[in-house]
Every structure is written in structure tokens, then in C-alpha cells.
Coordinates of C-alpha atoms and ligand atoms in Angstrom, one line a residue:
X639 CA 0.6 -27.9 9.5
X640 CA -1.8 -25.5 8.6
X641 CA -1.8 -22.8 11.0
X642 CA -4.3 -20.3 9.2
X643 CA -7.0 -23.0 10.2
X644 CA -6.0 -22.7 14.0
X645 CA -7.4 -19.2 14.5
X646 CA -10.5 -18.2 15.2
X647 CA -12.7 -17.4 12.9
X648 CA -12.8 -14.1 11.8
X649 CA -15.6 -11.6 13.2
X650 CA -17.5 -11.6 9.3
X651 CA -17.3 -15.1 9.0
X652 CA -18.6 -15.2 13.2
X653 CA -21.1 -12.3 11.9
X654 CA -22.4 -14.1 8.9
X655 CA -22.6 -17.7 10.4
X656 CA -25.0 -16.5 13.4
X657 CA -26.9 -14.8 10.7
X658 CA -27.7 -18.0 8.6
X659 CA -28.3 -19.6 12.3
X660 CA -31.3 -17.3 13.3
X661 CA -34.1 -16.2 11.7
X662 CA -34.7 -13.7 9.2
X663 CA -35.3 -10.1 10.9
X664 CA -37.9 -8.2 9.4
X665 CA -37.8 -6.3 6.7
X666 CA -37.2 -2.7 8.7
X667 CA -34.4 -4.1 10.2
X668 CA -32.5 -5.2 7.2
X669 CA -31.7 -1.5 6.3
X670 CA -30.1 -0.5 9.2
X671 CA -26.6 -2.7 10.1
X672 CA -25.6 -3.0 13.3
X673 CA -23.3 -0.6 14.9
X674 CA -19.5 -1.5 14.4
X675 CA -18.5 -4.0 16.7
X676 CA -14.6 -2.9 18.2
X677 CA -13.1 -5.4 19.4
X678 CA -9.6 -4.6 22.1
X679 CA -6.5 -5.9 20.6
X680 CA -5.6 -9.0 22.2
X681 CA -2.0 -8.1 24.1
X682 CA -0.7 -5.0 26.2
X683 CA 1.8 -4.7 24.0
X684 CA -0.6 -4.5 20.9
X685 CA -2.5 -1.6 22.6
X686 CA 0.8 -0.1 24.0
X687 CA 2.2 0.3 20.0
X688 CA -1.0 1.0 18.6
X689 CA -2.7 3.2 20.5
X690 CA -6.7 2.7 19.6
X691 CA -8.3 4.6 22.6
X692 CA -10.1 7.1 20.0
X693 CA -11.5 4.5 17.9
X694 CA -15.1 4.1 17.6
X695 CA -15.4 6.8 20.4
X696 CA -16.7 9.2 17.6
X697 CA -19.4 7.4 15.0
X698 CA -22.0 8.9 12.8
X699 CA -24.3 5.6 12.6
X700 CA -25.2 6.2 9.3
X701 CA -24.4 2.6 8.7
X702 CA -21.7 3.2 5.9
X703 CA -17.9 3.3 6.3
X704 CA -17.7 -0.3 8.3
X705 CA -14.5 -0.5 5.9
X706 CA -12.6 2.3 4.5
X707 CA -14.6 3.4 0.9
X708 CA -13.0 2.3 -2.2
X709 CA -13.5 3.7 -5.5
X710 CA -12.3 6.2 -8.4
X711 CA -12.6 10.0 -8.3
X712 CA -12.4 12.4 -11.5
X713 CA -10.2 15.2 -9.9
X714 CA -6.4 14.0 -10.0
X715 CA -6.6 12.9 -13.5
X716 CA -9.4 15.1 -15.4
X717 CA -9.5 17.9 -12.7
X718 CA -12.1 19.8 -14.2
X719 CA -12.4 18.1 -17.8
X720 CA -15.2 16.1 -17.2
X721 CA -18.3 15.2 -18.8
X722 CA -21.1 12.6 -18.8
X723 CA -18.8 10.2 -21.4
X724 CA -15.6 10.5 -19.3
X725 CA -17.9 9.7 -16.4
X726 CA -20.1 6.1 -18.2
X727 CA -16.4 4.9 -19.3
X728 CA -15.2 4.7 -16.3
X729 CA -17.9 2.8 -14.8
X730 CA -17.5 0.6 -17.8
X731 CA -14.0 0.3 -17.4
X732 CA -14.0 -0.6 -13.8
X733 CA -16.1 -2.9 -14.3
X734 CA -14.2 -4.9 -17.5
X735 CA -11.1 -4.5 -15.9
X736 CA -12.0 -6.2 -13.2
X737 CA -11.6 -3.2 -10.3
X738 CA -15.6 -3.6 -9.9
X739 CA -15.3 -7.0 -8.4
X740 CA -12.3 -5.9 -6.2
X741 CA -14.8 -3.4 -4.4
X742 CA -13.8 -0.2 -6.0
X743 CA -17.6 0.1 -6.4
X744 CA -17.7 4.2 -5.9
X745 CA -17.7 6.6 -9.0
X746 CA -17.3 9.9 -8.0
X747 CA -17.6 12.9 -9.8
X748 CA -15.5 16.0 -8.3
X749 CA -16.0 19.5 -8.9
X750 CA -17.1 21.0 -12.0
X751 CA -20.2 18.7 -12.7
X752 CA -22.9 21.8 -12.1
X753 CA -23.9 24.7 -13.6
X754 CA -21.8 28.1 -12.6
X755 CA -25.6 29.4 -11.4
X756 CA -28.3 27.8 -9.8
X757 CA -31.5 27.8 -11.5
X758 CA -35.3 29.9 -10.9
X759 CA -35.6 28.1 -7.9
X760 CA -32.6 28.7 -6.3
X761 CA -31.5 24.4 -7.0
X762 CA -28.2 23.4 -8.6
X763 CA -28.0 22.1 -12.1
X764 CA -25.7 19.7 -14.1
X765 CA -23.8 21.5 -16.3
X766 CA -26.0 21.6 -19.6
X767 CA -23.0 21.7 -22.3
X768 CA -20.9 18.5 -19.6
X769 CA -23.6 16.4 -18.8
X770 CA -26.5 17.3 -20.5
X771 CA -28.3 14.1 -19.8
X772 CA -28.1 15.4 -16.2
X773 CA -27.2 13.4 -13.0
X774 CA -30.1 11.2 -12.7
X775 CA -29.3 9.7 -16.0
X776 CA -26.0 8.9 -14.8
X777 CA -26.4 7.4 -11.7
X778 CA -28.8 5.2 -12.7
X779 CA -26.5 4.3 -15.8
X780 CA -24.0 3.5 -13.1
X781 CA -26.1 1.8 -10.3
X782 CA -27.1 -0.5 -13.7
X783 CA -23.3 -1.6 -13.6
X784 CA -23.8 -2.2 -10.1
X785 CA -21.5 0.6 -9.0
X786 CA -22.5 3.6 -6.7
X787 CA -22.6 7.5 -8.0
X788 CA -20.8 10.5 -6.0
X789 CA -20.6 13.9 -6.1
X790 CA -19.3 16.8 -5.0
X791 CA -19.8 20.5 -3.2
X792 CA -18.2 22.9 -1.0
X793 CA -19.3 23.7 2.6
X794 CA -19.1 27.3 1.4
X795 CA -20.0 30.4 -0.8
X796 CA -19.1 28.7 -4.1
X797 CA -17.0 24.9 -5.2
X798 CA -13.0 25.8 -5.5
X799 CA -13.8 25.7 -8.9
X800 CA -16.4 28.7 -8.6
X801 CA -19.7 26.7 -9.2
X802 CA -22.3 27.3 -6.8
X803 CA -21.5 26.2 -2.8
X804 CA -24.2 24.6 -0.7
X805 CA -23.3 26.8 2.2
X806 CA -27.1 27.8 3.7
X807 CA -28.6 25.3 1.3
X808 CA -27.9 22.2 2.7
X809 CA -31.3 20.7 3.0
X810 CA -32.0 21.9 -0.4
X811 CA -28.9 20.2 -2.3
X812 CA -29.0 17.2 -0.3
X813 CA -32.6 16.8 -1.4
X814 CA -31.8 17.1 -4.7
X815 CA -28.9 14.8 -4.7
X816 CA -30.7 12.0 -2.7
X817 CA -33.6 12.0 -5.5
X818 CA -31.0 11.7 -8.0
X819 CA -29.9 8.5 -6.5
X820 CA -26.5 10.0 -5.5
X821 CA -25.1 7.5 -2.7
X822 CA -22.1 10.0 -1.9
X823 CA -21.0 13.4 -1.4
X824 CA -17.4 14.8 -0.8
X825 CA -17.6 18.8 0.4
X826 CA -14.7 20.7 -0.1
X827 CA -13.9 23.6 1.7
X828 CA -13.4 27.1 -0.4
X829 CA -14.9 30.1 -0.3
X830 CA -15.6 29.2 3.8
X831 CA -16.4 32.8 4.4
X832 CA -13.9 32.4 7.3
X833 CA -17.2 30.2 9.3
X834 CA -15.2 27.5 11.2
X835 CA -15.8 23.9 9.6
X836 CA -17.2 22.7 13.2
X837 CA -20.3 24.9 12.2
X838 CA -20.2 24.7 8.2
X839 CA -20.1 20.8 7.9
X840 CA -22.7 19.5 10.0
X841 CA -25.6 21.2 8.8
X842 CA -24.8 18.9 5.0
X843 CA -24.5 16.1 7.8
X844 CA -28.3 16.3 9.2
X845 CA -29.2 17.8 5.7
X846 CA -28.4 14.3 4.4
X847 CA -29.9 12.1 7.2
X848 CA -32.8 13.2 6.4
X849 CA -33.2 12.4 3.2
X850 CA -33.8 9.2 4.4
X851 CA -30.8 7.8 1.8
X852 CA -27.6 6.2 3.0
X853 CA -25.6 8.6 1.3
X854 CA -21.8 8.5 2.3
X855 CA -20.6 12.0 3.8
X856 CA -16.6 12.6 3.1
X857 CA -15.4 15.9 4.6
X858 CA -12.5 17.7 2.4
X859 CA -11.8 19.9 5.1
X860 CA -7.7 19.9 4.4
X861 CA -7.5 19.1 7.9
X862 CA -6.9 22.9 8.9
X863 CA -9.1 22.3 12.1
X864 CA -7.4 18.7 13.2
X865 CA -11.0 17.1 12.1
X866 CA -9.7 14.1 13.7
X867 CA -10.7 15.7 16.9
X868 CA -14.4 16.2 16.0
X869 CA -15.4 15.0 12.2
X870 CA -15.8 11.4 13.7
X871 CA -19.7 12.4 14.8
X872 CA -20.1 14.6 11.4
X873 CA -18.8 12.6 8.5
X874 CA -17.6 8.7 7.4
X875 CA -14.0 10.1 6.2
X876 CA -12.4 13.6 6.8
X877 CA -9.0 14.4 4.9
X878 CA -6.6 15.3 7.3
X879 CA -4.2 17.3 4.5
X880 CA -3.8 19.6 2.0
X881 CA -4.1 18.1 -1.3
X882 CA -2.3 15.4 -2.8
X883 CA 0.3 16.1 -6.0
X884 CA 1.6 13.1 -8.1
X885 CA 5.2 13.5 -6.6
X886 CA 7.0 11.5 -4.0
X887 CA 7.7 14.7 -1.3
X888 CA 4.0 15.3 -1.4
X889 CA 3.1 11.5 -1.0
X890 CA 5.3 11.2 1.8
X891 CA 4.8 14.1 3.3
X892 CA 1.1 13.2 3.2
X893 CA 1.6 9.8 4.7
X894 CA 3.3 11.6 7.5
X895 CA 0.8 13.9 8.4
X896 CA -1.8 11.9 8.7
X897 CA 0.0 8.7 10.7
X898 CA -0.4 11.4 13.3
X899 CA -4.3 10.8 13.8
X900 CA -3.9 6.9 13.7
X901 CA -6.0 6.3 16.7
X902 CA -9.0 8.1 15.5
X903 CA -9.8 6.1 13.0
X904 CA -12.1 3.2 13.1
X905 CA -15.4 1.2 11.5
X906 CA -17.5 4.4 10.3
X907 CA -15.3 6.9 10.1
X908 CA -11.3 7.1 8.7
X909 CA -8.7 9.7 8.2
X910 CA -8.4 10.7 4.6
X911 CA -4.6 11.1 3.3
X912 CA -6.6 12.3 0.1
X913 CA -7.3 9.9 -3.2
X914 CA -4.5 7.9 -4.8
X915 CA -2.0 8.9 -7.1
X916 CA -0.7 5.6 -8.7
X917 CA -1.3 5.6 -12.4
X918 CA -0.4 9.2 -13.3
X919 CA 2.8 9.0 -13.8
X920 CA 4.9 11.1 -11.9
X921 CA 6.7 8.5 -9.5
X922 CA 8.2 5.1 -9.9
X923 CA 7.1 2.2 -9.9
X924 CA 8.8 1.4 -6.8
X925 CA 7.4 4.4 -5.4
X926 CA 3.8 3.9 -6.3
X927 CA 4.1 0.4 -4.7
X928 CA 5.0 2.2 -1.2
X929 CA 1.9 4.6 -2.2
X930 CA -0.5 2.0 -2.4
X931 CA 0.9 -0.2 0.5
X932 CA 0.9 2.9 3.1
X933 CA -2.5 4.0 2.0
X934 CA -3.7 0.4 2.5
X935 CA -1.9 -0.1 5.8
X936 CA -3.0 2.9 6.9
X937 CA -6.8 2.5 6.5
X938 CA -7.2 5.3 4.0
X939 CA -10.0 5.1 1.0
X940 CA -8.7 3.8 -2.0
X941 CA -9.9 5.6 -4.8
X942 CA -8.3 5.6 -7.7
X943 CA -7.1 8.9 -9.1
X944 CA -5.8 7.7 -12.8
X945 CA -7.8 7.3 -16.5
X946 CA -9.2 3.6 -15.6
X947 CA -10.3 3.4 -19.6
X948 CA -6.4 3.5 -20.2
X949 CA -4.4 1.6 -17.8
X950 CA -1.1 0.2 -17.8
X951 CA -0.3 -3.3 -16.6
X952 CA 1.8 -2.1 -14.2
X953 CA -0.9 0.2 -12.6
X954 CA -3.5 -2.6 -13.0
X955 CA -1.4 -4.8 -11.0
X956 CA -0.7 -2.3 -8.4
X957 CA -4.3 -1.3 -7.7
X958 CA -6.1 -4.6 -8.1
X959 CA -3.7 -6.7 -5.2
X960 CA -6.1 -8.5 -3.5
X961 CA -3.7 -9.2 -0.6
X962 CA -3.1 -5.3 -0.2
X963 CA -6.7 -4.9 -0.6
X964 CA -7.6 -6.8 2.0
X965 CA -5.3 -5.0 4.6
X966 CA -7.3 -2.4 3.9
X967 CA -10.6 -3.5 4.3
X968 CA -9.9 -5.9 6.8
X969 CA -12.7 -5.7 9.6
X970 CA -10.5 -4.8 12.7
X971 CA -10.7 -1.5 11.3
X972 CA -7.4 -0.3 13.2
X973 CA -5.2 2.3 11.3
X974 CA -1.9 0.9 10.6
X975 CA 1.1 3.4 11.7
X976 CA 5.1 3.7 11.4
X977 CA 6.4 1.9 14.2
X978 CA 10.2 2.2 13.7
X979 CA 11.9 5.1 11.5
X980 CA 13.8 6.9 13.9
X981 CA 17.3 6.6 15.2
X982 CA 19.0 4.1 14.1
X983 CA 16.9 3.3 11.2
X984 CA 16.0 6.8 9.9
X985 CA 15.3 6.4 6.8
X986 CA 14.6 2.2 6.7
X987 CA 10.5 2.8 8.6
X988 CA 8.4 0.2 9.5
X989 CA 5.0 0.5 9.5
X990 CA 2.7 -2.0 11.0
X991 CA -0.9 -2.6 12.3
X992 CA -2.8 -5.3 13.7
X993 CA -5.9 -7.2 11.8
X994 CA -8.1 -9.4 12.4
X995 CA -7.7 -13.3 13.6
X996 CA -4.8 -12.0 15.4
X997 CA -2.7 -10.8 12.5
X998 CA -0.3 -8.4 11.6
X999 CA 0.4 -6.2 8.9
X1000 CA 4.0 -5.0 8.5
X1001 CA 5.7 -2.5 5.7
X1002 CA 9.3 -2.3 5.2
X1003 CA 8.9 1.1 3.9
X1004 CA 12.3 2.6 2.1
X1005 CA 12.5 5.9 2.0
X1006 CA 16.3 6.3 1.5
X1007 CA 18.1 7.1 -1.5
X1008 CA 19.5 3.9 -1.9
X1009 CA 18.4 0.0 -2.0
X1010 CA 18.5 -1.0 2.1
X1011 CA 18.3 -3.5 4.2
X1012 CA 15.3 -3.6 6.7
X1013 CA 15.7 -5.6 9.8
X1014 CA 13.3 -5.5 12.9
X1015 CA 13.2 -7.5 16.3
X1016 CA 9.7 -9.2 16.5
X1017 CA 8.9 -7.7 19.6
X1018 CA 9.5 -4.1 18.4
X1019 CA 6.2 -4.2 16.2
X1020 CA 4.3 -6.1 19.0
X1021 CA 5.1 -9.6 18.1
X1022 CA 6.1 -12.3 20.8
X1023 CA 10.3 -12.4 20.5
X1024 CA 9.6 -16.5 21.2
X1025 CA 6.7 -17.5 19.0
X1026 CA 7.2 -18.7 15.2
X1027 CA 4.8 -16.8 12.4
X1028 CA 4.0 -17.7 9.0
X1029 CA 4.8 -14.8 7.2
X1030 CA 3.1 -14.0 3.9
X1031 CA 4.7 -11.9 1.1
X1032 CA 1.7 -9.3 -0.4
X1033 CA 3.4 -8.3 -3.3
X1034 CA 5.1 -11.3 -4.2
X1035 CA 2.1 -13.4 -3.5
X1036 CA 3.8 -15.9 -1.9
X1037 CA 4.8 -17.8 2.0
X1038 CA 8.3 -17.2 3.1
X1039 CA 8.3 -19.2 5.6
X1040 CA 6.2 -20.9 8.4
X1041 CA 8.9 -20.3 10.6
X1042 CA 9.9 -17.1 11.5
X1043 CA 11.2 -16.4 15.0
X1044 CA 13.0 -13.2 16.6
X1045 CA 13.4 -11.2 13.7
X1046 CA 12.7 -10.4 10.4
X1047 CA 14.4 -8.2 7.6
X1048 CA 14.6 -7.8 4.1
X1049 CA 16.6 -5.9 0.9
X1050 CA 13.9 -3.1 -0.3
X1051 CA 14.9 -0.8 -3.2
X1052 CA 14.8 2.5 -3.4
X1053 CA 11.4 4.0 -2.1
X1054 CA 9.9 0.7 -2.7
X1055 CA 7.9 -1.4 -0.6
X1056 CA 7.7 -5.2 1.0
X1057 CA 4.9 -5.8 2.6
X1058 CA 3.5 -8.7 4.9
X1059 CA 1.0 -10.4 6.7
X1060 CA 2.1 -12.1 10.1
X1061 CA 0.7 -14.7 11.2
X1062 CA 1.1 -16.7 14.3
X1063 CA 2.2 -20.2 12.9
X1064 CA 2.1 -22.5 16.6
X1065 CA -0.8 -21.0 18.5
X1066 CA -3.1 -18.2 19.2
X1067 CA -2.4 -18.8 22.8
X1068 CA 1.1 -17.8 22.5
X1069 CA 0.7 -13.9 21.4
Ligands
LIG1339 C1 -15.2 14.4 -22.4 O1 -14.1 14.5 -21.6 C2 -12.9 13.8 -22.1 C3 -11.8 13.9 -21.1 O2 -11.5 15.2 -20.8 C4 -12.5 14.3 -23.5 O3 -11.4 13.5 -24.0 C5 -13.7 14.2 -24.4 O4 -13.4 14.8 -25.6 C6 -14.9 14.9 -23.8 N1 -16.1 14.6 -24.7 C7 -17.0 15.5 -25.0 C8 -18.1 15.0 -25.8 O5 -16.8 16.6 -24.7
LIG1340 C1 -30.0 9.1 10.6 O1 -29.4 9.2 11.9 C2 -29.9 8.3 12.8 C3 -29.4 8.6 14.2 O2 -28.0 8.5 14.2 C4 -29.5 6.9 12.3 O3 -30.0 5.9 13.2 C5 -30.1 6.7 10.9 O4 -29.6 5.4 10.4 C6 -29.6 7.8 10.0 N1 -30.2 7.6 8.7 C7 -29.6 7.8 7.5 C8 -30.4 7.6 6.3 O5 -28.4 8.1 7.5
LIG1341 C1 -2.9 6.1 -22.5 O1 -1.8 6.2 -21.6 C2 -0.6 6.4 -22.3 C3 0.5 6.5 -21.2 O2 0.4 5.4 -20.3 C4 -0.6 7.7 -23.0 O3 0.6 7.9 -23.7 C5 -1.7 7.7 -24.0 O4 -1.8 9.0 -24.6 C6 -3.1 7.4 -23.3 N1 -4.1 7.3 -24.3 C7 -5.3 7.9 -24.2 C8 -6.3 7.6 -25.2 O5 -5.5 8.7 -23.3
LIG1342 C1 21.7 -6.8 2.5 O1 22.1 -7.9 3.2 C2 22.6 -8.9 2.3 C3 23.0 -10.1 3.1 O2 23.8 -9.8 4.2 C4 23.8 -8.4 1.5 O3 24.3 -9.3 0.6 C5 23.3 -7.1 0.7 O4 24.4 -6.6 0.0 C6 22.7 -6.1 1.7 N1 22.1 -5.1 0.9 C7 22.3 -3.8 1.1 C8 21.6 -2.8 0.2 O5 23.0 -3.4 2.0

């Protein structure tokens, strides 16, 4: 039996078969994609556990974001020791390690790039002694790879790191950084003059449309101002935290805090837990499995936050999972969330969240100090208690079983993760 082959097809494939069915549109058409299409989740029970009645309400149509952004940032690694080198090496490296391929296709370079002043005519520059080949240079070094450049400034007086903010020069900067060939900004939020970010942020968002460039607009507002609330309209990602740290507490406590705004996320615009951690060293293994797995599950970017140019095996196994990727950048576009972790459980979570073709994606997440056993009743995570799934291992890379019925559990170790796609194995009919 091959019960993959019974569903329907999924909406790219729908998508992509009507496209080689009608005629070509013209040319003006081809650069602006169609709005997301959000699809309801099949079952009342599906929408009763995962609550989507925010997503897609909010979009900026900019066309970008159909799928959370994947990539590699400077900051967690290098914070401010950057320079043009650091910058080409990494674009080399994702590419011959084969990250490139696996769509981390942004390069982005935090703060610390420009200049501490701007120049005569009030514009930003690189900084001369860093990147003395300036940012032009670079991204088209970059696009030559076939890889997209970012960049980085503050909605406010100056960057955290005291370079020159584009607060009251938006249209300026984002002038600048479109004729560069930048295809991405992240703006922090220092030096905010106390100006609430509901006024600071979307002045950089207008300032960028019309350039006229498809330039992707992450907000680093720390989620002070519960951006889920309104950033859905200004920007394609808004962090909903304080900084990440390479430690467990602050991983978890991140994961936490932004399972809160599960249902605002959606095609064109996600909640941003902040960039990933796995590769720096400062948990386990175990617990940079459950890093990447959350972040997946939970429809967060993935960009890479380690030296590329020197990675482990372990880390290169961790962060090029194809299965994990594809949670992530499945189509449905419906944030993942804990689901059971309470109670009885406490510290044995689930977290779970539907995909496309009538999937699910389910973590045992162990967050206790000891190896655990993980049980769950089917219908807890909005599976039918009757119906027999296929269940696919992610990490192990491998089918358990065609036939799973009424429950499922496993032994995680400590702070590691299992995680799982469900399929329904008899018929579509049936969930
Ligand atoms: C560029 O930055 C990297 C990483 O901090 C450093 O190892 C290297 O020496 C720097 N290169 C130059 C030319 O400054
Ligand atoms: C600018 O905004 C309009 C209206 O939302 C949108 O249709 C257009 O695609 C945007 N252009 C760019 C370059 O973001
Ligand atoms: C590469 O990473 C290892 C740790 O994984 C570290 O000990 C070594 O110094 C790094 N090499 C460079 C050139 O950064
Ligand atoms: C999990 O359950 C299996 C089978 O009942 C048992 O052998 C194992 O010791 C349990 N593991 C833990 C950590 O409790």
C-alpha cells in the first residue's frame, strides 16, 4: 500500500501543474506572485487545537515570506567582527557545503557593517577599514553564488552598536540599499528615542516599497509592543523576544514565549524566536536537536547563527535535515505549537502542527532532567483515535510503521528531541 500516493496533491504541486496548463502571463505579471492562498484546516478538531483565526488576516503583499526565510546571519557568532572576507566565505561555504541547495539562500550582515558617521551628504557608508570594497561589491559577489545579500539598521537614533540609525532617514537608506542590490533588511530597535515602534517601523516599511525592489523587511523589535498584534501589515517576520544566548534556559524560554503568538503567523509574515543557536557550542547535542526541531515546527526563520566555513559534522547534520526542513517550509504555513506539557506530563511537551496534504507534524519534546518516556492519545493532538497513520521518523530518517492507531509514544533523552510526520495511512476521508 502506498498511502502517501492517496492524498491530494499538495497546493505547490496543484499551483505549479495549472501553471504549465495555461498560458504564459506577461511579462509584468511574472514579478508580482499571487497573494498567499490559506487554506482552513480540514477538521473542527484541527482548528479547535490550532487556533489559526489570525493568520493571513495581517499581510504586507510584498510578495516575499510565502515560507519562513532561511539563511545565515553574522551576529551570534562574529557579533561585531565582521568584515568583507568573513562575509564572501560564508557565501562560499554555504554553498560547498551544500546549505545553498537546502534554501538557506540569505546572507546577512548584522550590525557593524557601516561607518560610525554618515558621509557629506548625510548617506551611510560601509565601513572603509571592514569592507572596503563597499556593499555593492559584495552583494553582487554573493548574488553570483546565487545567494541573496542582507543588512542591517535600527529604527532609531543610532544601530545598538552605535553606527548611524535610519530613524528620519528611511527613504534615504532604503534607496541606498536597494541600488546596492540588498534584498533584505533586519532593523533593530536601540536608541528608539522612546517613539513607539507602531510609528518608528513603518516609515522603513513604505521607504522600501518604493524602491521598487523586493527587499525582505524583518522587524527586531524584541517584541516589547506584542508586534504580533500589528507587525503583520508592516514587516515579513517580527521577533517576538529579547535576544537569543547559546544556553538551554534562554532557548527554552524563547520557544515559550513566542508559542504564545502561534496564530498570527502565516504565508508573508512569521513570528521570529530570533536566529539559531546550533553550532556554537554551548548546549548538547541533544539539545540543539530540540532547538532546531521547535524552531522548525514552529515556523520560525532558520538562519544559521554559527562559522559555516568551520562546521562540525554534527552541526552539518543538524542544520541540513531535509525532513525538518521541510516542516518548516511546508506551504500550509501554520505555526506549530505545544499541545500537551501540562499536568500530568509536565515536563514530557508535545508540540504539534498541521501541514499540508493533511499531515501532521508532532515533537516529543523532553525537557526533563532525565531520559522519558512520551506517550500521547491520537486524538489529543487532533488525530482521529480510530484511523491508522504512517508515521515517519525525521531524525532517524526512517518509517516506523504504517500502522499506527490510538496512541503513540516514545523514549527521548534528556532535552532531546523525536520528531514526526503523521500521515493518514487508510484514507483522507477518514480525518
Ligand atoms: C575578518 O574577520 C574574521 C572574523 O572575525 C577574522 O578572523 C579575520 O582576521 C578578519 N580579516 C581581516 C582582513 O580583517
Ligand atoms: C508595494 O506595495 C504594493 C501594495 O501593497 C504591492 O502591491 C507591491 O508589490 C509592493 N512592491 C514592492 C516592491 O514591495
Ligand atoms: C573550528 O571549530 C573548532 C571547534 O569546533 C575550533 O576549535 C577551531 O578553533 C575552529 N577553527 C577555526 C579556524 O575557527
Ligand atoms: C520507557 O518504556 C520502556 C518500555 O516500557 C521501558 O523499558 C523504559 O525503561 C522506559 N524508559 C524510561 C526512561 O522510563
Amino acid at each position: 500500500m502506498e498511502p502517501v500516493a492517496r492524498l491530494p496533491l499538495p497546493l505547490l504541486t496543484v499551483s505549479a501543474l495549472l501553471l504549465l496548463l495555461s498560458p504564459p502571463p506577461p511579462a509584468a505579471d511574472a514579478r508580482v506572485p499571487p497573494p498567499p492562498r490559506i487554506q482552513p484546516l480540514a477538521t473542527a478538531t484541527l482548528r479547535r487545537l490550532y487556533d489559526t483565526s489570525n493568520y493571513g488576516k495581517l499581510q504586507l503583499n510584498n510578495g516575499l515570506a510565502l515560507t519562513p526565510q532561511m539563511g545565515w546571519n553574522s551576529w551570534n557568532f562574529f557579533a561585531c567582527n565582521i568584515n568583507e572576507t568573513v562575509i564572501r566565505e560564508t557565501a562560499d561555504a554555504l554553498v560547498s557545503t551544500g546549505l545553498a541547495e537546502l534554501g538557506y539562500n540569505y546572507v546577512n550582515i548584522d550590525d557593524c557593517w557601516s561607518n560610525v558617521k554618515r558621509g557629506k551628504k548625510d548617506q551611510l557608508l560601509p565601513d572603509p577599514k571592514t569592507f572596503p570594497s563597499g556593499i555593492k561589491a559584495l552583494a553582487d559577489y554573493v548574488h553570483g553564488k546565487g545567494l541573496k545579500l542582507g543588512i542591517y539598521s535600527d529604527a532609531g537614533k543610532f544601530t545598538c552598536q552605535v553606527r548611524p540609525g535610519s530613524l528620519y532617514h528611511e527613504n534615504d537608506d532604503a534607496m541606498l540599499f536597494a541600488s546596492w542590490g540588498v534584498d533584505y533588511l533586519k532593523y533593530d530597535n536601540c536608541y528608539n528615542l522612546g517613539i513607539k515602534p507602531q510609528k518608528r517601523y513603518p516609515p522603513m516599511r513604505d521607504a522600501l516599497n518604493s524602491t521598487g525592489r523586493q527587499i525582505f523587511y524583518s522587524l527586531c523589535e524584541w517584541g516589547e509592543y506584542d508586534p504580533a498584534l500589528w507587525a503583520g501589515k508592516v514587516g515579513n517576520s517580527w521577533r517576538t523576544t529579547g535576544d537569543i544566548t547559546d544556553t538551554w534556559k534562554s532557548m527554552t524560554d524563547i520557544a515559550d514565549k513566542n508559542n504564545k503568538w502561534a496564530s498570527y503567523a502565516g504565508p508573508g509574515g512569521w513570528n521570529d524566536p530570533d536566529m539559531l543557536e546550533v553550532g556554537n557550542g554551548g548546549m548538547t547535542f541533544a539539545e540543539y536537536h530540540s532547538h532546531f526541531s521547535i524552531w522548525a515546527l514552529m515556523k520560525a526563520p532558520l538562519l544559521i547563527g554559527c562559522d559555516v566555513r568551520n562546521l562540525t559534522s554534527e552541526t552539518l547534520e543538524i542544520l541540513s535535515n531535509k525532513e525538518v526542513i521541510q516542516v518548516n517550509q511546508d506551504p500550509l504555513g501554520v505555526q506549530g505549537r505545544r499541545i500537551l506539557g501540562e499536568g500530568k506530563y509536565g515536563c514530557r511537551e508535545v508540540w504539534a502542527g498541521p501541514l499540508s496534504g493533511n499531515r501532521l507534524a508532532v515533537a516529543l519534546w523532553n525537557r526533563c532532567s532525565e531520559a522519558a518516556n512520551i506517550t500521547m492519545k491520537l486524538p489529543a493532538v487532533g488525530l482521529d483515535g480510530s484511523a491508522a497513520y504512517s508515521v515517519r521518523d525525521l531524525w532517524k530518517h526512517e518509517t516506523l510503521s504504517e500502522n499506527v492507531i490510538g496512541t503513540f509514544g516514545a523514549q527521548v533523552e534528556v532535552h532531546d528531541t523525536k520528531m514526526y510526520i503523521f500521515s493518514p495511512a487508510v484514507s483522507v476521508a477518514s480525518i
